Amino acid sequence: MCGCGEPRWAWGRCAPSPMLLLSLLLSAAPFGLLGEETRQVSLEVIPGWLGSPQNLLHIRAVGTNSTLHYVWSSLGPPAVLLVATNTPHSSLVVNWSCLLSPEPDEGLMVLPKDSIQFSSALVFTRLFEFDSTNVSDVAAKFPGKPYPPYPLAEFSWNNITDSLDPATLSATFRGHPMHDPTNAFANGSLAFRVQAFSGSGRPIQPPRLLHTADTCQLEVALCGASPRGNRSLFGLEVATLSQGPDCPSVQEQLSIDDEYTPAVFQLDQLLWDALPSGFMQWRPVAFSQKQRGRESALPCQVSPLHPTLEYPLPQSPIVRAFFGSQTNFCAFNLTFGASTGPGYWDHYYFSWSMLLGVGSPPVDTLSALVLGIMAVALGAPGLMLLGGGLILLLRHKRYSEYQPIN
Ligand SMILES: *[C@@H]1O[C@H](CO)[C@@H](O)[C@H](O)[C@H]1NC(C)=O
Ligand SMILES: *[C@@H]1O[C@H](CO)[C@@H](O)[C@H](O)[C@H]1NC(C)=O
Ligand SMILES: *[C@@H]1O[C@H](CO)[C@@H](O)[C@H](O)[C@H]1NC(C)=O
Ligand SMILES: *[C@@H]1O[C@H](CO)[C@@H](O)[C@H](O)[C@H]1NC(C)=O
Ligand SMILES: *[C@@H]1O[C@H](CO)[C@@H](O)[C@H](O)[C@H]1NC(C)=O
Ligand SMILES: *[C@@H]1O[C@H](CO)[C@@H](O)[C@H](O)[C@H]1NC(C)=O
Ligand SMILES: *[C@@H]1O[C@H](CO)[C@@H](O)[C@H](O)[C@H]1NC(C)=O
């Protein structure tokens, strides 16, 4: 639940209280002292089989005693496998004839198998479009009347090799529907830009999610596709594996640091509960222009996760190959934009970013700027208040120690 119904968009409404600021100020210090971990990251396009135009991108991130494997593919619906191993020597093995067969089990493996500490997957199954013309309530969970969705398994994708950039450790899957009777994608495309990192940092462009060497960033952008209505909102259906009988849940975290993503005081994350776990993390914001800023910010809503037993999902061969057929999936919807404010209709563009990672999600610490402002703002009166509060607290405590006598 992105909770954009109650968005933290402006200081006035949902800005953190001074007490929250203070407690964060007191608790944030230790995080700032954590060292940076780096990894040796390589991107490799696994060559197809008999010239089959299949995209399989392997991101291998090697640390001192662990290796992370991110495998992205547009074979079937776009999907990613994330696999963490406890050795710097684990490797990906692909058997194309098996992977492309109707029963791809074990067509893709990370060896040695007993080094795997954590594995999960995401599958991007459908692109939704909604007509929000008659949705007057901005806070409505209902994005509007759905148009027929675009199944992403029926997209054709570019040759990933051409977009591979070893300098930025990135690659872009760019696709459009194979059958496009209305020519909606004649000038448009849906792009999944994948980026890995060898250390921690923050991109220049909002939402400026804090990344580490354990994470991988995905930017989804729809660009130039003709909408089917005047006020079209778009959405994305995402499926993931459930580790147990229940679906993972999405947690909302309030954050105070709006220096990097102005006016968005929230961070959402999906945690797979196995330990050491993995996560998907994002800010509930999308952008309606390439120039991302406050003026082009769109709210993003996430639905609860539901098991997908009731309706069929398109299969991802890489997920089936790695996990076998005995897996339960859960799905959720992300929707971008609201019927009012800026929208896709302005520039025929939206983009949204998320981080995918292993271990604990990166925690935003207070930046030096915010700390400085708070130090000045709280300043002497703040210290006096704090001192006064402590004295009251101590007095109250002493007082209450004598209470039980009655
Ligand atoms: C993708 O592009 C690379 C380099 O441009 C080329 O070697 C490879 O054969 C292409 N793959 C397909 C399936 O066309
Ligand atoms: C991994 O290596 C670090 C030092 O580089 C060490 O502190 C840590 O205990 C090791 N972890 C495991 C699981 O061996
Ligand atoms: C690849 O899979 C096929 C079955 O799909 C199998 O016959 C073949 O032996 C496998 N190749 C390797 C190298 O394991
Ligand atoms: C919106 O509502 C009006 C009046 O209620 C109706 O005439 C119109 O058909 C609706 N449009 C859509 C797209 O649902
Ligand atoms: C695609 O772009 C061309 C040139 O800009 C334009 O003439 C054409 O109408 C566009 N097609 C669609 C379906 O928007
Ligand atoms: C879009 O807006 C135009 C003018 O505002 C209107 O003529 C047209 O009917 C609208 N289209 C739809 C699908 O609502
Ligand atoms: C996502 O939205 C579509 C269209 O409204 C709906 O059919 C589908 O059931 C939703 N999926 C989930 C997991 O909520």
Short mmCIF file of C-alpha atoms and ligand atoms in Angstrom, two decimals:
data_model
loop_
_atom_site.label_atom_id
_atom_site.label_comp_id
_atom_site.label_asym_id
_atom_site.label_seq_id
_atom_site.Cartn_x
_atom_site.Cartn_y
_atom_site.Cartn_z
CA MET A 1 0.00 0.00 0.00
CA CYS A 2 1.79 3.04 -1.23
CA GLY A 3 -0.73 4.96 0.80
CA CYS A 4 -0.72 7.72 -1.75
CA GLY A 5 -4.32 8.21 -0.70
CA GLU A 6 -2.77 9.94 2.28
CA PRO A 7 0.29 11.18 0.50
CA ARG A 8 3.15 12.80 2.28
CA TRP A 9 3.49 15.42 -0.38
CA ALA A 10 3.84 18.61 1.50
CA TRP A 11 5.29 19.84 4.69
CA GLY A 12 2.00 21.23 5.99
CA ARG A 13 0.02 18.02 6.01
CA CYS A 14 2.10 15.08 6.95
CA ALA A 15 5.46 16.56 7.78
CA PRO A 16 7.26 14.75 10.58
CA SER A 17 6.71 16.18 14.02
CA PRO A 18 9.60 17.82 15.88
CA MET A 19 9.68 14.84 18.24
CA LEU A 20 10.15 12.47 15.29
CA LEU A 21 12.89 14.73 13.98
CA LEU A 22 14.58 14.65 17.34
CA SER A 23 14.35 10.90 17.78
CA LEU A 24 15.68 10.38 14.28
CA LEU A 25 18.47 12.82 15.00
CA LEU A 26 19.43 10.79 18.04
CA SER A 27 19.10 7.39 16.41
CA ALA A 28 20.53 8.09 12.97
CA ALA A 29 24.10 8.73 14.00
CA PRO A 30 25.42 5.13 14.09
CA PHE A 31 24.31 4.38 10.51
CA GLY A 32 26.51 7.15 9.23
CA LEU A 33 29.53 5.28 10.55
CA LEU A 34 28.97 2.10 8.54
CA GLY A 35 31.73 1.33 6.09
CA GLU A 36 31.15 0.98 2.36
CA GLU A 37 31.20 -2.45 0.89
CA THR A 38 32.28 -2.77 -2.71
CA ARG A 39 31.85 -5.53 -5.22
CA GLN A 40 33.46 -6.49 -8.50
CA VAL A 41 30.52 -6.16 -10.87
CA SER A 42 30.35 -7.56 -14.38
CA LEU A 43 27.54 -7.53 -16.93
CA GLU A 44 27.39 -10.31 -19.44
CA VAL A 45 24.90 -11.07 -22.18
CA ILE A 46 24.56 -14.84 -22.36
CA PRO A 47 24.69 -15.63 -26.09
CA GLY A 48 21.53 -17.19 -27.44
CA TRP A 49 21.15 -20.60 -28.92
CA LEU A 50 21.18 -21.12 -32.68
CA GLY A 51 20.86 -17.36 -33.14
CA SER A 52 17.57 -17.19 -31.27
CA PRO A 53 16.92 -13.54 -30.42
CA GLN A 54 16.64 -14.07 -26.69
CA ASN A 55 17.88 -11.58 -24.14
CA LEU A 56 19.56 -13.00 -21.08
CA LEU A 57 21.59 -10.55 -19.03
CA HIS A 58 23.71 -11.82 -16.17
CA ILE A 59 24.91 -9.34 -13.57
CA ARG A 60 27.52 -10.91 -11.35
CA ALA A 61 28.61 -8.97 -8.26
CA VAL A 62 31.51 -10.59 -6.44
CA GLY A 63 32.46 -9.65 -2.87
CA THR A 64 35.12 -11.05 -0.54
CA ASN A 65 33.07 -14.07 0.45
CA SER A 66 29.83 -13.84 -1.48
CA THR A 67 28.49 -13.47 -5.00
CA LEU A 68 25.20 -11.98 -6.08
CA HIS A 69 23.66 -13.03 -9.37
CA TYR A 70 20.96 -10.93 -11.01
CA VAL A 71 19.60 -12.56 -14.14
CA TRP A 72 17.32 -10.36 -16.26
CA SER A 73 15.51 -11.72 -19.24
CA SER A 74 12.82 -10.85 -21.75
CA LEU A 75 12.25 -14.49 -22.52
CA GLY A 76 8.50 -14.60 -21.86
CA PRO A 77 7.46 -11.67 -19.69
CA PRO A 78 10.38 -9.53 -18.45
CA ALA A 79 11.71 -11.11 -15.27
CA VAL A 80 14.63 -11.05 -12.89
CA LEU A 81 16.10 -13.72 -10.68
CA LEU A 82 18.14 -12.67 -7.69
CA VAL A 83 20.41 -15.25 -6.16
CA ALA A 84 22.88 -14.72 -3.32
CA THR A 85 25.63 -17.23 -2.63
CA ASN A 86 28.20 -17.43 0.15
CA THR A 87 31.20 -17.97 -2.11
CA PRO A 88 33.06 -15.64 -4.47
CA HIS A 89 33.22 -18.50 -7.00
CA SER A 90 29.59 -19.37 -7.76
CA SER A 91 28.58 -19.34 -11.40
CA LEU A 92 25.54 -19.30 -13.65
CA VAL A 93 24.99 -22.26 -15.94
CA VAL A 94 22.51 -22.04 -18.81
CA ASN A 95 21.35 -24.91 -20.99
CA TRP A 96 19.52 -23.16 -23.83
CA SER A 97 17.93 -26.23 -25.36
CA CYS A 98 16.42 -26.99 -21.98
CA LEU A 99 15.52 -23.36 -21.20
CA LEU A 100 13.63 -22.94 -24.47
CA SER A 101 11.80 -26.26 -24.13
CA PRO A 102 8.25 -26.52 -22.72
CA GLU A 103 9.69 -27.97 -19.50
CA PRO A 104 12.62 -25.69 -18.74
CA ASP A 105 13.26 -27.00 -15.20
CA GLU A 106 16.99 -26.85 -14.39
CA GLY A 107 17.71 -25.08 -17.67
CA LEU A 108 19.29 -22.32 -15.64
CA MET A 109 21.21 -22.95 -12.44
CA VAL A 110 23.57 -21.24 -10.05
CA LEU A 111 26.30 -23.63 -8.95
CA PRO A 112 27.31 -24.87 -6.45
CA LYS A 113 23.71 -25.26 -5.33
CA ASP A 114 24.58 -25.52 -1.65
CA SER A 115 26.19 -22.08 -1.70
CA ILE A 116 22.81 -20.41 -2.33
CA GLN A 117 21.72 -18.39 0.68
CA PHE A 118 18.77 -16.59 -0.82
CA SER A 119 16.88 -16.57 -4.08
CA SER A 120 13.74 -14.97 -5.37
CA ALA A 121 12.28 -13.51 -8.53
CA LEU A 122 10.09 -10.79 -9.95
CA VAL A 123 8.04 -11.11 -13.12
CA PHE A 124 6.52 -8.10 -14.86
CA THR A 125 3.40 -9.56 -16.35
CA ARG A 126 1.12 -6.82 -17.70
CA LEU A 127 0.98 -3.11 -18.48
CA PHE A 128 -2.39 -1.65 -17.54
CA GLU A 129 -4.08 1.43 -18.83
CA PHE A 130 -7.02 3.01 -17.02
CA ASP A 131 -9.43 5.75 -18.02
CA SER A 132 -9.44 8.12 -15.07
CA THR A 133 -11.80 10.66 -16.71
CA ASN A 134 -14.61 10.09 -14.27
CA VAL A 135 -12.49 9.51 -11.16
CA SER A 136 -13.04 12.70 -9.23
CA ASP A 137 -11.74 11.61 -5.85
CA VAL A 138 -7.96 11.88 -5.95
CA ALA A 139 -7.67 9.61 -2.94
CA ALA A 140 -9.74 6.88 -4.59
CA LYS A 141 -8.00 3.53 -4.67
CA PHE A 142 -9.78 2.89 -7.95
CA PRO A 143 -7.67 4.24 -10.82
CA GLY A 144 -10.50 4.20 -13.34
CA LYS A 145 -12.05 1.98 -15.95
CA PRO A 146 -9.41 -0.48 -17.23
CA TYR A 147 -8.72 -0.76 -20.94
CA PRO A 148 -7.60 -4.19 -22.18
CA PRO A 149 -4.12 -4.70 -20.70
CA TYR A 150 -0.91 -5.13 -22.67
CA PRO A 151 0.56 -8.57 -21.84
CA LEU A 152 4.32 -8.06 -21.59
CA ALA A 153 4.96 -11.66 -22.64
CA GLU A 154 3.70 -10.60 -26.06
CA PHE A 155 6.16 -7.77 -26.51
CA SER A 156 9.13 -7.86 -28.80
CA TRP A 157 12.34 -6.55 -27.27
CA ASN A 158 15.48 -4.96 -28.60
CA ASN A 159 18.84 -6.70 -28.71
CA ILE A 160 20.13 -6.00 -25.22
CA THR A 161 23.75 -6.17 -26.38
CA ASP A 162 23.42 -2.84 -28.16
CA SER A 163 22.43 -1.03 -24.98
CA LEU A 164 24.98 -2.62 -22.69
CA ASP A 165 27.15 0.07 -21.09
CA PRO A 166 30.01 -1.31 -19.00
CA ALA A 167 30.91 2.20 -17.81
CA THR A 168 27.60 2.72 -16.03
CA LEU A 169 26.98 -1.02 -15.50
CA SER A 170 23.63 -0.65 -17.22
CA ALA A 171 21.55 -2.12 -20.01
CA THR A 172 18.08 -1.36 -21.36
CA PHE A 173 15.33 -3.72 -22.48
CA ARG A 174 13.17 -1.73 -24.89
CA GLY A 175 10.01 -3.28 -26.24
CA HIS A 176 6.67 -2.81 -27.94
CA PRO A 177 3.71 -5.12 -28.52
CA MET A 178 4.26 -7.70 -31.27
CA HIS A 179 0.65 -7.21 -32.36
CA ASP A 180 -0.33 -3.57 -32.25
CA PRO A 181 -3.51 -3.19 -34.34
CA THR A 182 -4.13 0.39 -33.21
CA ASN A 183 -0.50 1.43 -33.74
CA ALA A 184 -0.42 2.78 -30.19
CA PHE A 185 3.28 1.95 -29.95
CA ALA A 186 4.16 3.18 -33.45
CA ASN A 187 6.29 5.91 -31.89
CA GLY A 188 6.50 4.50 -28.42
CA SER A 189 8.22 1.94 -26.26
CA LEU A 190 8.29 0.50 -22.82
CA ALA A 191 11.81 0.42 -21.40
CA PHE A 192 13.32 -1.46 -18.47
CA ARG A 193 16.69 0.07 -17.68
CA VAL A 194 18.74 -2.09 -15.37
CA GLN A 195 21.74 -0.78 -13.49
CA ALA A 196 24.17 -2.39 -11.07
CA PHE A 197 26.55 -0.67 -8.68
CA SER A 198 30.01 -1.51 -7.43
CA GLY A 199 29.66 0.62 -4.31
CA SER A 200 27.13 2.74 -2.49
CA GLY A 201 25.83 6.09 -3.61
CA ARG A 202 22.89 7.94 -5.04
CA PRO A 203 21.97 8.72 -8.67
CA ILE A 204 21.76 12.38 -9.75
CA GLN A 205 18.16 12.03 -10.94
CA PRO A 206 15.23 11.77 -8.50
CA PRO A 207 14.02 9.71 -6.72
CA ARG A 208 17.70 9.31 -5.84
CA LEU A 209 17.34 6.05 -3.98
CA LEU A 210 20.35 5.19 -1.88
CA HIS A 211 22.02 2.14 -3.42
CA THR A 212 24.73 -0.23 -2.26
CA ALA A 213 26.88 -2.80 -4.03
CA ASP A 214 24.25 -5.37 -3.01
CA THR A 215 21.53 -3.72 -5.04
CA CYS A 216 20.43 -3.36 -8.61
CA GLN A 217 18.20 -0.57 -9.89
CA LEU A 218 15.33 -0.86 -12.32
CA GLU A 219 13.87 2.15 -14.09
CA VAL A 220 10.63 1.55 -15.95
CA ALA A 221 9.73 4.17 -18.54
CA LEU A 222 6.82 4.36 -20.96
CA CYS A 223 7.61 6.82 -23.67
CA GLY A 224 5.65 8.01 -26.71
CA ALA A 225 2.92 5.38 -26.73
CA SER A 226 -0.47 6.81 -27.71
CA PRO A 227 -2.89 6.59 -24.80
CA ARG A 228 -6.36 5.25 -25.50
CA GLY A 229 -8.10 8.09 -23.64
CA ASN A 230 -7.56 11.70 -22.68
CA ARG A 231 -6.77 10.89 -19.07
CA SER A 232 -5.00 7.56 -19.13
CA LEU A 233 -3.24 6.26 -16.04
CA PHE A 234 -0.83 3.40 -16.41
CA GLY A 235 -0.10 0.51 -14.12
CA LEU A 236 2.19 -2.46 -13.92
CA GLU A 237 1.40 -5.92 -12.62
CA VAL A 238 4.29 -7.58 -10.83
CA ALA A 239 4.43 -11.17 -9.66
CA THR A 240 6.86 -12.62 -7.15
CA LEU A 241 7.46 -15.88 -5.36
CA SER A 242 5.94 -16.44 -1.96
CA GLN A 243 8.34 -18.20 0.36
CA GLY A 244 5.59 -19.62 2.56
CA PRO A 245 1.82 -19.94 2.49
CA ASP A 246 1.38 -16.17 2.82
CA CYS A 247 2.34 -13.46 0.40
CA PRO A 248 5.09 -11.04 1.35
CA SER A 249 3.77 -7.67 2.42
CA VAL A 250 4.64 -4.13 1.49
CA GLN A 251 5.83 -1.95 4.33
CA GLU A 252 5.72 1.80 4.39
CA GLN A 253 8.46 3.72 6.06
CA LEU A 254 8.22 7.36 6.80
CA SER A 255 11.43 9.12 6.07
CA ILE A 256 12.28 12.62 7.03
CA ASP A 257 14.98 13.39 4.56
CA ASP A 258 13.32 15.12 1.67
CA GLU A 259 16.53 16.63 0.36
CA TYR A 260 16.87 13.94 -2.30
CA THR A 261 13.24 13.46 -3.29
CA PRO A 262 11.47 16.69 -2.49
CA ALA A 263 8.20 16.31 -0.65
CA VAL A 264 8.08 12.52 -0.68
CA PHE A 265 8.31 11.43 2.93
CA GLN A 266 7.78 7.78 2.31
CA LEU A 267 9.74 4.76 1.30
CA ASP A 268 7.95 1.52 0.44
CA GLN A 269 9.51 -1.88 0.59
CA LEU A 270 8.63 -5.45 -0.05
CA LEU A 271 10.65 -7.88 2.07
CA TRP A 272 10.88 -11.58 1.36
CA ASP A 273 10.94 -13.02 4.82
CA ALA A 274 13.58 -15.74 4.53
CA LEU A 275 16.82 -14.82 6.29
CA PRO A 276 19.14 -13.40 5.04
CA SER A 277 16.42 -11.84 3.02
CA GLY A 278 16.04 -9.75 -0.08
CA PHE A 279 13.99 -6.66 -0.76
CA MET A 280 12.40 -4.42 -3.32
CA GLN A 281 12.41 -0.76 -2.34
CA TRP A 282 10.93 2.35 -3.95
CA ARG A 283 9.58 5.78 -3.27
CA PRO A 284 5.87 6.12 -4.08
CA VAL A 285 6.58 8.60 -6.82
CA ALA A 286 6.79 8.47 -10.61
CA PHE A 287 7.61 11.27 -13.02
CA SER A 288 5.76 12.60 -16.07
CA GLN A 289 8.83 14.19 -17.66
CA LYS A 290 12.41 13.24 -18.32
CA GLN A 291 13.32 16.28 -16.26
CA ARG A 292 12.31 14.83 -12.95
CA GLY A 293 11.27 17.22 -10.26
CA ARG A 294 8.49 18.32 -8.01
CA GLU A 295 6.44 19.66 -10.96
CA SER A 296 6.45 16.34 -12.76
CA ALA A 297 5.95 14.09 -9.71
CA LEU A 298 3.09 11.62 -9.90
CA PRO A 299 1.80 9.57 -6.98
CA CYS A 300 2.30 5.82 -7.17
CA GLN A 301 -0.05 3.39 -5.52
CA VAL A 302 0.60 -0.22 -4.70
CA SER A 303 -2.11 -2.81 -4.14
CA PRO A 304 -1.81 -5.55 -1.52
CA LEU A 305 -0.22 -8.79 -2.70
CA HIS A 306 -2.59 -11.60 -3.64
CA PRO A 307 -1.88 -15.25 -4.39
CA THR A 308 -2.29 -15.85 -8.10
CA LEU A 309 -3.80 -19.31 -7.84
CA GLU A 310 -7.14 -17.98 -9.09
CA TYR A 311 -5.92 -16.63 -12.39
CA PRO A 312 -3.24 -17.81 -14.78
CA LEU A 313 0.00 -15.84 -15.04
CA PRO A 314 2.22 -16.01 -18.07
CA GLN A 315 5.18 -18.19 -17.21
CA SER A 316 8.68 -16.89 -17.11
CA PRO A 317 10.97 -19.64 -18.42
CA ILE A 318 13.93 -18.40 -16.35
CA VAL A 319 11.89 -18.47 -13.15
CA ARG A 320 10.52 -21.92 -13.97
CA ALA A 321 14.00 -23.12 -14.91
CA PHE A 322 15.51 -21.98 -11.64
CA PHE A 323 12.71 -22.69 -9.18
CA GLY A 324 10.88 -25.56 -10.88
CA SER A 325 7.13 -25.78 -11.28
CA GLN A 326 6.25 -26.22 -7.61
CA THR A 327 6.13 -22.56 -6.71
CA ASN A 328 3.44 -20.22 -5.50
CA PHE A 329 3.22 -16.74 -6.90
CA CYS A 330 1.79 -13.57 -5.48
CA ALA A 331 0.99 -10.53 -7.57
CA PHE A 332 0.45 -6.87 -6.98
CA ASN A 333 -0.34 -3.79 -9.03
CA LEU A 334 1.50 -0.52 -9.14
CA THR A 335 -0.42 2.43 -10.58
CA PHE A 336 1.20 5.68 -11.58
CA GLY A 337 -0.53 9.03 -11.50
CA ALA A 338 -3.89 10.44 -10.47
CA SER A 339 -6.77 11.85 -12.46
CA THR A 340 -5.75 15.38 -11.53
CA GLY A 341 -2.35 17.01 -11.59
CA PRO A 342 0.36 16.19 -14.09
CA GLY A 343 -0.03 12.94 -15.97
CA TYR A 344 1.13 10.74 -18.77
CA TRP A 345 -1.06 12.82 -21.10
CA ASP A 346 1.21 15.89 -20.72
CA HIS A 347 4.28 14.53 -22.46
CA TYR A 348 3.36 10.92 -23.24
CA TYR A 349 5.93 9.86 -20.69
CA PHE A 350 6.23 8.35 -17.25
CA SER A 351 9.10 6.76 -15.39
CA TRP A 352 9.39 4.99 -12.09
CA SER A 353 12.39 3.48 -10.27
CA MET A 354 13.01 0.82 -7.72
CA LEU A 355 15.88 -1.00 -6.09
CA LEU A 356 16.18 -4.72 -5.80
CA GLY A 357 18.66 -6.13 -3.34
CA VAL A 358 19.84 -8.77 -0.95
CA GLY A 359 20.23 -8.36 2.80
CA SER A 360 18.82 -5.41 4.69
CA PRO A 361 17.50 -2.49 2.64
CA PRO A 362 19.69 0.64 2.63
CA VAL A 363 18.60 3.10 5.29
CA ASP A 364 18.45 6.79 4.52
CA THR A 365 20.53 8.62 7.06
CA LEU A 366 20.19 12.28 7.69
CA SER A 367 22.33 14.26 5.35
CA ALA A 368 24.81 16.82 6.65
CA LEU A 369 22.61 19.59 5.25
CA VAL A 370 19.52 18.46 7.10
CA LEU A 371 21.51 17.88 10.28
CA GLY A 372 22.92 21.37 9.98
CA ILE A 373 19.51 22.95 9.46
CA MET A 374 18.11 21.00 12.38
CA ALA A 375 21.02 21.93 14.60
CA VAL A 376 20.45 25.61 13.83
CA ALA A 377 16.67 25.35 14.04
CA LEU A 378 16.65 23.39 17.27
CA GLY A 379 19.63 25.30 18.58
CA ALA A 380 19.62 26.73 22.03
CA PRO A 381 15.83 26.73 22.55
CA GLY A 382 15.76 23.10 21.54
CA LEU A 383 18.46 22.19 24.01
CA MET A 384 16.63 24.08 26.73
CA LEU A 385 13.42 22.27 25.87
CA LEU A 386 15.24 18.98 25.84
CA GLY A 387 16.85 19.76 29.18
CA GLY A 388 13.55 20.87 30.64
CA GLY A 389 11.87 17.76 29.30
CA LEU A 390 14.51 15.52 30.82
CA ILE A 391 14.14 17.18 34.21
CA LEU A 392 10.37 16.76 34.05
CA LEU A 393 10.81 13.17 33.00
CA LEU A 394 13.23 12.42 35.82
CA ARG A 395 11.02 14.15 38.37
CA HIS A 396 8.02 12.28 37.10
CA LYS A 397 9.91 9.03 37.26
CA ARG A 398 11.09 9.64 40.80
CA TYR A 399 7.56 10.59 41.74
CA SER A 400 6.12 7.46 40.21
CA GLU A 401 8.65 5.28 41.98
CA TYR A 402 6.90 6.17 45.18
CA GLN A 403 3.43 5.53 43.78
CA PRO A 404 3.14 1.79 44.46
CA ILE A 405 3.15 2.43 48.24
CA ASN A 406 -0.63 2.86 48.24
C1 LIG B 1 22.80 -8.71 -30.81
O1 LIG B 1 23.80 -7.79 -31.14
C2 LIG B 1 25.11 -8.31 -31.07
C3 LIG B 1 26.12 -7.21 -31.34
O2 LIG B 1 25.55 -6.16 -32.02
C4 LIG B 1 25.26 -9.45 -32.09
O3 LIG B 1 26.55 -10.01 -32.00
C5 LIG B 1 24.23 -10.51 -31.80
O4 LIG B 1 24.24 -11.53 -32.78
C6 LIG B 1 22.84 -9.90 -31.77
N1 LIG B 1 21.91 -10.92 -31.33
C7 LIG B 1 20.81 -11.23 -32.01
C8 LIG B 1 20.00 -12.32 -31.47
O5 LIG B 1 20.50 -10.63 -33.01
C1 LIG B 2 32.97 -12.43 5.15
O1 LIG B 2 34.19 -11.72 5.21
C2 LIG B 2 34.25 -10.74 6.23
C3 LIG B 2 35.58 -10.05 6.14
O2 LIG B 2 35.87 -9.72 4.83
C4 LIG B 2 34.04 -11.39 7.58
O3 LIG B 2 34.00 -10.38 8.57
C5 LIG B 2 32.74 -12.13 7.60
O4 LIG B 2 32.60 -12.83 8.82
C6 LIG B 2 32.68 -13.12 6.47
N1 LIG B 2 31.39 -13.76 6.43
C7 LIG B 2 31.22 -15.06 6.33
C8 LIG B 2 29.78 -15.52 6.30
O5 LIG B 2 32.13 -15.84 6.23
C1 LIG B 3 20.74 -29.70 -21.86
O1 LIG B 3 19.39 -30.15 -21.74
C2 LIG B 3 19.05 -31.21 -22.62
C3 LIG B 3 17.61 -31.55 -22.40
O2 LIG B 3 16.81 -30.43 -22.65
C4 LIG B 3 19.94 -32.41 -22.34
O3 LIG B 3 19.63 -33.43 -23.28
C5 LIG B 3 21.39 -32.02 -22.47
O4 LIG B 3 22.20 -33.09 -22.08
C6 LIG B 3 21.68 -30.83 -21.57
N1 LIG B 3 23.06 -30.39 -21.80
C7 LIG B 3 23.94 -30.29 -20.82
C8 LIG B 3 25.29 -29.83 -21.21
O5 LIG B 3 23.67 -30.58 -19.67
C1 LIG B 4 -18.37 9.86 -17.30
O1 LIG B 4 -19.57 10.23 -16.65
C2 LIG B 4 -20.52 10.83 -17.53
C3 LIG B 4 -21.71 11.27 -16.69
O2 LIG B 4 -21.78 10.59 -15.51
C4 LIG B 4 -20.92 9.81 -18.59
O3 LIG B 4 -21.86 10.42 -19.49
C5 LIG B 4 -19.68 9.39 -19.36
O4 LIG B 4 -20.00 8.39 -20.30
C6 LIG B 4 -18.61 8.84 -18.41
N1 LIG B 4 -17.43 8.60 -19.16
C7 LIG B 4 -16.73 7.49 -19.02
C8 LIG B 4 -15.51 7.41 -19.86
O5 LIG B 4 -17.01 6.60 -18.26
C1 LIG B 5 4.53 8.96 -35.19
O1 LIG B 5 5.37 10.08 -35.43
C2 LIG B 5 5.22 10.60 -36.75
C3 LIG B 5 6.24 11.69 -36.95
O2 LIG B 5 6.46 12.39 -35.78
C4 LIG B 5 3.80 11.11 -36.93
O3 LIG B 5 3.62 11.61 -38.24
C5 LIG B 5 2.82 9.97 -36.69
O4 LIG B 5 1.49 10.44 -36.73
C6 LIG B 5 3.07 9.34 -35.32
N1 LIG B 5 2.22 8.17 -35.20
C7 LIG B 5 1.45 7.94 -34.14
C8 LIG B 5 0.62 6.69 -34.17
O5 LIG B 5 1.40 8.70 -33.19
C1 LIG B 6 -10.79 13.91 -25.47
O1 LIG B 6 -10.98 15.32 -25.38
C2 LIG B 6 -11.51 15.90 -26.60
C3 LIG B 6 -11.52 17.40 -26.43
O2 LIG B 6 -11.40 17.78 -25.11
C4 LIG B 6 -12.85 15.30 -26.87
O3 LIG B 6 -13.38 15.85 -28.08
C5 LIG B 6 -12.77 13.80 -26.99
O4 LIG B 6 -14.04 13.23 -27.16
C6 LIG B 6 -12.12 13.20 -25.77
N1 LIG B 6 -11.88 11.79 -25.98
C7 LIG B 6 -12.25 10.85 -25.14
C8 LIG B 6 -11.92 9.43 -25.53
O5 LIG B 6 -12.79 11.10 -24.09
C1 LIG B 7 -4.46 -5.40 -11.13
O1 LIG B 7 -5.39 -4.57 -11.81
C2 LIG B 7 -6.15 -5.25 -12.79
C3 LIG B 7 -6.99 -4.24 -13.51
O2 LIG B 7 -7.74 -3.45 -12.63
C4 LIG B 7 -6.96 -6.35 -12.14
O3 LIG B 7 -7.67 -7.08 -13.11
C5 LIG B 7 -6.02 -7.30 -11.40
O4 LIG B 7 -6.76 -8.29 -10.70
C6 LIG B 7 -5.16 -6.53 -10.42
N1 LIG B 7 -4.20 -7.45 -9.84
C7 LIG B 7 -3.90 -7.44 -8.54
C8 LIG B 7 -2.90 -8.42 -8.10
O5 LIG B 7 -4.43 -6.66 -7.75
#
